[in-house]
PDB file of C-alpha atoms and ligand atoms in Angstrom:
ATOM      1  CA  MET A   1      36.200  20.848 -20.739  1.00  0.00           C
ATOM      2  CA  ALA A   2      34.033  18.006 -22.072  1.00  0.00           C
ATOM      3  CA  LYS A   3      35.403  14.563 -21.203  1.00  0.00           C
ATOM      4  CA  THR A   4      36.144  12.250 -24.150  1.00  0.00           C
ATOM      5  CA  LEU A   5      36.909   8.540 -24.170  1.00  0.00           C
ATOM      6  CA  ASP A   6      37.608   5.887 -26.785  1.00  0.00           C
ATOM      7  CA  LEU A   7      34.750   3.668 -27.861  1.00  0.00           C
ATOM      8  CA  GLU A   8      36.336   0.470 -26.540  1.00  0.00           C
ATOM      9  CA  ARG A   9      36.536   1.866 -22.999  1.00  0.00           C
ATOM     10  CA  ILE A  10      33.087   3.457 -23.214  1.00  0.00           C
ATOM     11  CA  LEU A  11      31.463   0.123 -24.069  1.00  0.00           C
ATOM     12  CA  HIS A  12      33.480  -1.653 -21.390  1.00  0.00           C
ATOM     13  CA  ARG A  13      32.399   0.855 -18.726  1.00  0.00           C
ATOM     14  CA  GLN A  14      28.781   0.641 -19.872  1.00  0.00           C
ATOM     15  CA  GLY A  15      28.866  -3.122 -19.195  1.00  0.00           C
ATOM     16  CA  PHE A  16      29.359  -4.731 -22.612  1.00  0.00           C
ATOM     17  CA  GLY A  17      32.113  -7.073 -21.404  1.00  0.00           C
ATOM     18  CA  THR A  18      35.893  -7.020 -21.125  1.00  0.00           C
ATOM     19  CA  ARG A  19      37.839  -4.470 -23.153  1.00  0.00           C
ATOM     20  CA  LYS A  20      38.912  -7.251 -25.501  1.00  0.00           C
ATOM     21  CA  MET A  21      35.296  -8.340 -26.038  1.00  0.00           C
ATOM     22  CA  CYS A  22      34.268  -4.728 -26.712  1.00  0.00           C
ATOM     23  CA  ARG A  23      37.145  -4.274 -29.179  1.00  0.00           C
ATOM     24  CA  ILE A  24      36.016  -7.361 -31.103  1.00  0.00           C
ATOM     25  CA  LEU A  25      32.387  -6.160 -31.199  1.00  0.00           C
ATOM     26  CA  ILE A  26      33.543  -2.834 -32.658  1.00  0.00           C
ATOM     27  CA  ILE A  27      35.946  -4.339 -35.220  1.00  0.00           C
ATOM     28  CA  ASN A  28      33.224  -6.805 -36.271  1.00  0.00           C
ATOM     29  CA  GLU A  29      31.017  -3.826 -37.194  1.00  0.00           C
ATOM     30  CA  GLU A  30      28.436  -4.621 -34.517  1.00  0.00           C
ATOM     31  CA  VAL A  31      28.387  -1.132 -32.976  1.00  0.00           C
ATOM     32  CA  THR A  32      26.835   2.125 -34.181  1.00  0.00           C
ATOM     33  CA  VAL A  33      27.234   5.485 -32.453  1.00  0.00           C
ATOM     34  CA  ASN A  34      24.601   8.158 -32.942  1.00  0.00           C
ATOM     35  CA  GLY A  35      23.278   6.303 -35.990  1.00  0.00           C
ATOM     36  CA  GLU A  36      26.655   5.741 -37.728  1.00  0.00           C
ATOM     37  CA  LEU A  37      28.592   2.488 -37.886  1.00  0.00           C
ATOM     38  CA  CYS A  38      31.913   2.832 -36.042  1.00  0.00           C
ATOM     39  CA  ASP A  39      34.522   0.089 -36.499  1.00  0.00           C
ATOM     40  CA  ASP A  40      37.388   1.963 -34.827  1.00  0.00           C
ATOM     41  CA  PRO A  41      37.826   0.940 -31.150  1.00  0.00           C
ATOM     42  CA  ASP A  42      40.072   3.979 -30.578  1.00  0.00           C
ATOM     43  CA  ALA A  43      37.607   6.550 -31.954  1.00  0.00           C
ATOM     44  CA  LYS A  44      36.949   9.166 -29.262  1.00  0.00           C
ATOM     45  CA  PHE A  45      33.515  10.460 -28.235  1.00  0.00           C
ATOM     46  CA  VAL A  46      32.345  13.136 -25.836  1.00  0.00           C
ATOM     47  CA  LEU A  47      30.786  11.541 -22.744  1.00  0.00           C
ATOM     48  CA  ASP A  48      27.321  12.968 -22.367  1.00  0.00           C
ATOM     49  CA  ASN A  49      23.777  11.730 -22.298  1.00  0.00           C
ATOM     50  CA  ASN A  50      23.327  12.464 -26.030  1.00  0.00           C
ATOM     51  CA  LEU A  51      25.576   9.548 -26.890  1.00  0.00           C
ATOM     52  CA  HIS A  52      23.451   6.764 -28.271  1.00  0.00           C
ATOM     53  CA  PHE A  53      24.712   3.355 -29.404  1.00  0.00           C
ATOM     54  CA  THR A  54      23.432   0.158 -30.794  1.00  0.00           C
ATOM     55  CA  VAL A  55      25.364  -2.976 -29.874  1.00  0.00           C
ATOM     56  CA  GLN A  56      24.395  -6.055 -31.883  1.00  0.00           C
ATOM     57  CA  GLY A  57      21.163  -4.276 -32.761  1.00  0.00           C
ATOM     58  CA  GLU A  58      20.284  -3.408 -29.126  1.00  0.00           C
ATOM     59  CA  SER A  59      19.718   0.281 -28.483  1.00  0.00           C
ATOM     60  CA  TRP A  60      21.650   1.873 -25.575  1.00  0.00           C
ATOM     61  CA  GLU A  61      22.048   5.406 -24.221  1.00  0.00           C
ATOM     62  CA  TYR A  62      25.261   6.419 -22.480  1.00  0.00           C
ATOM     63  CA  ARG A  63      24.821   6.998 -18.745  1.00  0.00           C
ATOM     64  CA  GLU A  64      27.675   7.659 -16.391  1.00  0.00           C
ATOM     65  CA  HIS A  65      25.619   6.114 -13.594  1.00  0.00           C
ATOM     66  CA  SER A  66      22.395   4.138 -13.663  1.00  0.00           C
ATOM     67  CA  TYR A  67      19.418   4.958 -11.466  1.00  0.00           C
ATOM     68  CA  LEU A  68      16.290   2.911 -11.903  1.00  0.00           C
ATOM     69  CA  MET A  69      13.152   1.677 -10.227  1.00  0.00           C
ATOM     70  CA  MET A  70      11.655  -1.772 -10.416  1.00  0.00           C
ATOM     71  CA  HIS A  71       8.307  -3.193  -9.408  1.00  0.00           C
ATOM     72  CA  LYS A  72       9.574  -6.293  -7.657  1.00  0.00           C
ATOM     73  CA  PRO A  73       7.353  -9.309  -8.256  1.00  0.00           C
ATOM     74  CA  ALA A  74       6.758 -11.968  -5.602  1.00  0.00           C
ATOM     75  CA  HIS A  75       8.996 -15.048  -5.617  1.00  0.00           C
ATOM     76  CA  TYR A  76      12.130 -13.200  -6.701  1.00  0.00           C
ATOM     77  CA  GLU A  77      15.115 -12.646  -4.402  1.00  0.00           C
ATOM     78  CA  CYS A  78      17.124  -9.431  -4.083  1.00  0.00           C
ATOM     79  CA  THR A  79      20.536 -11.121  -4.070  1.00  0.00           C
ATOM     80  CA  HIS A  80      22.937 -12.064  -6.836  1.00  0.00           C
ATOM     81  CA  LYS A  81      23.360 -15.639  -5.637  1.00  0.00           C
ATOM     82  CA  THR A  82      19.996 -17.172  -4.933  1.00  0.00           C
ATOM     83  CA  GLN A  83      19.149 -20.613  -3.667  1.00  0.00           C
ATOM     84  CA  PHE A  84      15.443 -21.184  -4.168  1.00  0.00           C
ATOM     85  CA  HIS A  85      14.083 -18.424  -6.399  1.00  0.00           C
ATOM     86  CA  PRO A  86      15.252 -16.407  -9.396  1.00  0.00           C
ATOM     87  CA  THR A  87      17.043 -13.132  -8.682  1.00  0.00           C
ATOM     88  CA  ILE A  88      15.567  -9.739  -9.595  1.00  0.00           C
ATOM     89  CA  TYR A  89      18.769  -9.122 -11.580  1.00  0.00           C
ATOM     90  CA  THR A  90      17.508 -11.557 -14.232  1.00  0.00           C
ATOM     91  CA  LEU A  91      14.810  -8.951 -14.996  1.00  0.00           C
ATOM     92  CA  LEU A  92      17.444  -6.383 -16.090  1.00  0.00           C
ATOM     93  CA  PRO A  93      19.525  -6.039 -19.271  1.00  0.00           C
ATOM     94  CA  ALA A  94      22.865  -7.876 -18.976  1.00  0.00           C
ATOM     95  CA  PRO A  95      25.074  -4.721 -19.318  1.00  0.00           C
ATOM     96  CA  LEU A  96      23.518  -3.224 -16.166  1.00  0.00           C
ATOM     97  CA  VAL A  97      24.303  -6.335 -14.154  1.00  0.00           C
ATOM     98  CA  GLU A  98      27.809  -6.502 -15.654  1.00  0.00           C
ATOM     99  CA  ARG A  99      28.541  -2.953 -14.519  1.00  0.00           C
ATOM    100  CA  GLY A 100      27.590  -3.792 -10.945  1.00  0.00           C
ATOM    101  CA  ILE A 101      24.110  -2.404 -10.421  1.00  0.00           C
ATOM    102  CA  GLN A 102      22.790  -3.119  -6.914  1.00  0.00           C
ATOM    103  CA  CYS A 103      19.422  -2.877  -5.269  1.00  0.00           C
ATOM    104  CA  ILE A 104      19.164  -0.308  -2.493  1.00  0.00           C
ATOM    105  CA  GLY A 105      17.885  -2.213   0.517  1.00  0.00           C
ATOM    106  CA  ARG A 106      16.343  -5.622   0.060  1.00  0.00           C
ATOM    107  CA  LEU A 107      12.753  -6.773  -0.002  1.00  0.00           C
ATOM    108  CA  ASP A 108      11.832 -10.280   1.159  1.00  0.00           C
ATOM    109  CA  GLU A 109      11.180 -12.938  -1.436  1.00  0.00           C
ATOM    110  CA  ASP A 110       7.398 -12.679  -0.870  1.00  0.00           C
ATOM    111  CA  THR A 111       7.310  -8.846  -0.700  1.00  0.00           C
ATOM    112  CA  THR A 112       6.355  -6.937  -3.851  1.00  0.00           C
ATOM    113  CA  GLY A 113       6.648  -3.291  -4.853  1.00  0.00           C
ATOM    114  CA  LEU A 114       9.071  -0.436  -5.279  1.00  0.00           C
ATOM    115  CA  ILE A 115      12.784  -1.129  -5.238  1.00  0.00           C
ATOM    116  CA  LEU A 116      15.541   1.201  -6.441  1.00  0.00           C
ATOM    117  CA  LEU A 117      18.736   0.093  -8.124  1.00  0.00           C
ATOM    118  CA  SER A 118      21.909   1.984  -8.923  1.00  0.00           C
ATOM    119  CA  ASP A 119      25.635   1.707  -9.554  1.00  0.00           C
ATOM    120  CA  ASP A 120      26.354   5.060  -7.871  1.00  0.00           C
ATOM    121  CA  GLY A 121      27.869   4.292  -4.464  1.00  0.00           C
ATOM    122  CA  GLN A 122      27.166   7.749  -3.012  1.00  0.00           C
ATOM    123  CA  PHE A 123      23.505   7.622  -4.012  1.00  0.00           C
ATOM    124  CA  ILE A 124      23.131   4.085  -2.616  1.00  0.00           C
ATOM    125  CA  HIS A 125      24.643   5.236   0.662  1.00  0.00           C
ATOM    126  CA  LYS A 126      22.423   8.307   0.860  1.00  0.00           C
ATOM    127  CA  VAL A 127      19.181   6.410   0.277  1.00  0.00           C
ATOM    128  CA  SER A 128      20.034   3.367   2.403  1.00  0.00           C
ATOM    129  CA  SER A 129      21.946   4.930   5.300  1.00  0.00           C
ATOM    130  CA  PRO A 130      19.866   4.992   8.519  1.00  0.00           C
ATOM    131  CA  LYS A 131      21.356   8.461   9.155  1.00  0.00           C
ATOM    132  CA  HIS A 132      19.399   9.948   6.255  1.00  0.00           C
ATOM    133  CA  HIS A 133      16.039   8.500   7.393  1.00  0.00           C
ATOM    134  CA  VAL A 134      14.481   8.207   3.933  1.00  0.00           C
ATOM    135  CA  PRO A 135      10.911   7.140   4.846  1.00  0.00           C
ATOM    136  CA  LYS A 136       9.373   4.090   3.183  1.00  0.00           C
ATOM    137  CA  VAL A 137       5.674   3.330   2.949  1.00  0.00           C
ATOM    138  CA  TYR A 138       4.344  -0.233   2.951  1.00  0.00           C
ATOM    139  CA  GLU A 139       0.898  -1.566   2.236  1.00  0.00           C
ATOM    140  CA  VAL A 140       0.430  -4.281   4.820  1.00  0.00           C
ATOM    141  CA  THR A 141      -2.304  -6.909   4.696  1.00  0.00           C
ATOM    142  CA  CYS A 142      -2.700  -8.583   8.076  1.00  0.00           C
ATOM    143  CA  LYS A 143      -4.252 -11.942   8.949  1.00  0.00           C
ATOM    144  CA  HIS A 144      -6.456 -10.525  11.738  1.00  0.00           C
ATOM    145  CA  PRO A 145      -8.288  -7.190  11.957  1.00  0.00           C
ATOM    146  CA  LEU A 146      -6.267  -4.365  13.529  1.00  0.00           C
ATOM    147  CA  SER A 147      -7.800  -2.494  16.437  1.00  0.00           C
ATOM    148  CA  GLU A 148      -7.381   1.188  17.286  1.00  0.00           C
ATOM    149  CA  THR A 149      -5.080   0.048  20.124  1.00  0.00           C
ATOM    150  CA  ASP A 150      -2.897  -1.935  17.688  1.00  0.00           C
ATOM    151  CA  GLN A 151      -2.566   1.166  15.537  1.00  0.00           C
ATOM    152  CA  GLN A 152      -1.574   3.239  18.595  1.00  0.00           C
ATOM    153  CA  HIS A 153       0.994   0.597  19.599  1.00  0.00           C
ATOM    154  CA  LEU A 154       2.644   0.753  16.173  1.00  0.00           C
ATOM    155  CA  LEU A 155       2.794   4.548  16.451  1.00  0.00           C
ATOM    156  CA  SER A 156       4.067   4.684  20.015  1.00  0.00           C
ATOM    157  CA  GLY A 157       6.629   1.902  19.517  1.00  0.00           C
ATOM    158  CA  VAL A 158       6.810  -1.865  19.835  1.00  0.00           C
ATOM    159  CA  LYS A 159       9.592  -4.029  21.245  1.00  0.00           C
ATOM    160  CA  LEU A 160      11.168  -6.373  18.706  1.00  0.00           C
ATOM    161  CA  ILE A 161      13.042  -9.511  19.677  1.00  0.00           C
ATOM    162  CA  ASP A 162      16.823  -8.850  19.618  1.00  0.00           C
ATOM    163  CA  GLU A 163      16.390  -5.050  19.591  1.00  0.00           C
ATOM    164  CA  GLU A 164      17.232  -2.903  22.597  1.00  0.00           C
ATOM    165  CA  GLU A 165      14.964   0.034  21.815  1.00  0.00           C
ATOM    166  CA  THR A 166      11.317   0.069  20.874  1.00  0.00           C
ATOM    167  CA  ILE A 167      10.586   0.910  17.230  1.00  0.00           C
ATOM    168  CA  ALA A 168       7.723   3.122  16.124  1.00  0.00           C
ATOM    169  CA  ALA A 169       6.060   3.691  12.766  1.00  0.00           C
ATOM    170  CA  LEU A 170       6.095   7.293  11.523  1.00  0.00           C
ATOM    171  CA  ALA A 171       2.526   6.964  10.289  1.00  0.00           C
ATOM    172  CA  VAL A 172      -0.207   4.340  10.122  1.00  0.00           C
ATOM    173  CA  THR A 173      -3.279   4.771   7.901  1.00  0.00           C
ATOM    174  CA  ARG A 174      -6.071   2.276   8.030  1.00  0.00           C
ATOM    175  CA  LEU A 175      -7.520   1.224   4.650  1.00  0.00           C
ATOM    176  CA  SER A 176      -9.755  -1.574   5.946  1.00  0.00           C
ATOM    177  CA  ASP A 177      -9.990  -3.848   9.001  1.00  0.00           C
ATOM    178  CA  THR A 178      -6.948  -5.813   7.884  1.00  0.00           C
ATOM    179  CA  VAL A 179      -5.066  -3.457   5.528  1.00  0.00           C
ATOM    180  CA  ILE A 180      -2.909  -0.490   6.590  1.00  0.00           C
ATOM    181  CA  HIS A 181      -0.319   1.828   5.094  1.00  0.00           C
ATOM    182  CA  MET A 182       2.637   1.988   7.439  1.00  0.00           C
ATOM    183  CA  THR A 183       5.531   4.482   7.090  1.00  0.00           C
ATOM    184  CA  LEU A 184       8.918   3.534   8.531  1.00  0.00           C
ATOM    185  CA  ALA A 185      12.098   5.563   8.953  1.00  0.00           C
ATOM    186  CA  GLU A 186      14.401   2.543   9.322  1.00  0.00           C
ATOM    187  CA  GLY A 187      14.945  -0.567   7.244  1.00  0.00           C
ATOM    188  CA  LYS A 188      15.657  -3.271   9.808  1.00  0.00           C
ATOM    189  CA  TYR A 189      15.606  -6.925   8.856  1.00  0.00           C
ATOM    190  CA  HIS A 190      11.968  -8.092   8.390  1.00  0.00           C
ATOM    191  CA  GLN A 191      10.924  -4.904  10.164  1.00  0.00           C
ATOM    192  CA  VAL A 192       7.287  -4.784   9.062  1.00  0.00           C
ATOM    193  CA  LYS A 193       6.702  -8.476   9.733  1.00  0.00           C
ATOM    194  CA  ARG A 194       8.358  -8.245  13.153  1.00  0.00           C
ATOM    195  CA  MET A 195       6.408  -5.123  14.136  1.00  0.00           C
ATOM    196  CA  ILE A 196       3.124  -6.735  13.146  1.00  0.00           C
ATOM    197  CA  ALA A 197       4.112  -9.925  15.002  1.00  0.00           C
ATOM    198  CA  ALA A 198       4.877  -7.771  18.066  1.00  0.00           C
ATOM    199  CA  ILE A 199       1.205  -6.726  18.214  1.00  0.00           C
ATOM    200  CA  GLY A 200       0.091 -10.366  17.995  1.00  0.00           C
ATOM    201  CA  ASN A 201      -0.884 -10.321  14.305  1.00  0.00           C
ATOM    202  CA  ARG A 202       0.670 -11.680  11.124  1.00  0.00           C
ATOM    203  CA  VAL A 203       1.538 -10.235   7.704  1.00  0.00           C
ATOM    204  CA  GLU A 204      -0.278 -11.977   4.864  1.00  0.00           C
ATOM    205  CA  GLY A 205       0.732  -9.565   2.105  1.00  0.00           C
ATOM    206  CA  LEU A 206       3.399  -6.863   1.896  1.00  0.00           C
ATOM    207  CA  LYS A 207       4.008  -4.291  -0.824  1.00  0.00           C
ATOM    208  CA  ARG A 208       6.320  -1.264  -0.703  1.00  0.00           C
ATOM    209  CA  ILE A 209       4.480   1.606  -2.333  1.00  0.00           C
ATOM    210  CA  GLN A 210       6.727   4.623  -1.688  1.00  0.00           C
ATOM    211  CA  ILE A 211      10.365   5.621  -0.983  1.00  0.00           C
ATOM    212  CA  GLY A 212      10.896   9.251   0.090  1.00  0.00           C
ATOM    213  CA  LYS A 213       8.386  11.154  -2.057  1.00  0.00           C
ATOM    214  CA  LEU A 214       8.620   8.672  -4.908  1.00  0.00           C
ATOM    215  CA  ALA A 215       5.511   6.501  -5.252  1.00  0.00           C
ATOM    216  CA  LEU A 216       5.392   3.238  -7.200  1.00  0.00           C
ATOM    217  CA  PRO A 217       3.767   4.265 -10.517  1.00  0.00           C
ATOM    218  CA  GLU A 218       0.523   2.443 -11.296  1.00  0.00           C
ATOM    219  CA  THR A 219       1.750   2.002 -14.858  1.00  0.00           C
ATOM    220  CA  LEU A 220       4.778  -0.065 -13.781  1.00  0.00           C
ATOM    221  CA  ALA A 221       3.616  -3.691 -13.712  1.00  0.00           C
ATOM    222  CA  ALA A 222       5.211  -6.328 -11.482  1.00  0.00           C
ATOM    223  CA  GLY A 223       8.493  -7.425 -13.073  1.00  0.00           C
ATOM    224  CA  GLU A 224       8.970  -4.170 -15.006  1.00  0.00           C
ATOM    225  CA  TRP A 225      11.669  -1.538 -14.475  1.00  0.00           C
ATOM    226  CA  ARG A 226      12.416   1.930 -15.819  1.00  0.00           C
ATOM    227  CA  TRP A 227      15.005   4.714 -15.540  1.00  0.00           C
ATOM    228  CA  LEU A 228      14.432   7.369 -12.884  1.00  0.00           C
ATOM    229  CA  SER A 229      13.945  10.914 -14.181  1.00  0.00           C
ATOM    230  CA  ALA A 230      15.880  13.820 -12.607  1.00  0.00           C
ATOM    231  CA  ASP A 231      12.717  14.837 -10.679  1.00  0.00           C
ATOM    232  CA  GLU A 232      12.237  11.301  -9.405  1.00  0.00           C
ATOM    233  CA  LEU A 233      15.858  11.188  -8.253  1.00  0.00           C
ATOM    234  CA  SER A 234      15.243  14.287  -6.114  1.00  0.00           C
ATOM    235  CA  ALA A 235      11.897  12.912  -4.871  1.00  0.00           C
ATOM    236  CA  VAL A 236      13.688   9.856  -3.484  1.00  0.00           C
ATOM    237  CA  GLN A 237      16.183  11.967  -1.553  1.00  0.00           C
ATOM    238  CA  SER A 238      13.720  14.531  -0.158  1.00  0.00           C
TER     239      SER A 238
HETATM  240  N1  URA B 301       9.784  -5.370   6.148  1.00  0.00           N
HETATM  241  C1  URA B 301       9.633  -6.716   6.020  1.00  0.00           C
HETATM  242  O1  URA B 301       9.270  -7.401   6.969  1.00  0.00           O
HETATM  243  N2  URA B 301       9.899  -7.262   4.797  1.00  0.00           N
HETATM  244  C2  URA B 301      10.272  -6.545   3.718  1.00  0.00           C
HETATM  245  O2  URA B 301      10.471  -7.112   2.637  1.00  0.00           O
HETATM  246  C3  URA B 301      10.409  -5.156   3.871  1.00  0.00           C
HETATM  247  C4  URA B 301      10.159  -4.599   5.093  1.00  0.00           C
END
């Protein structure tokens, strides 16, 4: 049977504030549902993706969980409490932050590119757990040219400080003397920078361009985000 819920709770769960705040918004005639004004906080609606609201003029579609991608710009941090730079969460609508959206794996402050965010714990676990080995592709710009031997080292495994085992890239493609695409199965702290340091080089620019089979779309500019489609959700997990 279709699940129904009262408008006050729906807005609260979608991230529009405490239940009391949501009740006031509704009573103050600041909420429409599917194009009609609704001033009854107890009015019940079927929970499905056809439910569309406006709250204080802002358009919003009901989603039980949120799944989105962002093109992380440089000089933003992937934490809620930042010290030196703004957080990527300031680039999202307030209701998403209020309902506890989290980024899945962090990128360094100076790294750009594809980052996924969600409020679905199971999905976050699946994509971030080392057990599931979701591969990630990085475009790495190095300070010094990379030799054939360097490339072979990255593929056969390098020893990182504080790690017992050597770590190998799944794939390395050379784009120019100093730029490679490197695919990794793990997401260890500063992994790309430490692997490149282990071959005596240094990362000058780092961009994540793919997670699973999902590539960063060229149309998504730095600082922009968008919802993931159902196909994109599967591409991430395959
Ligand atoms: N590896 C790094 O060194 N930094 C990142 O931001 C991501 C992967």
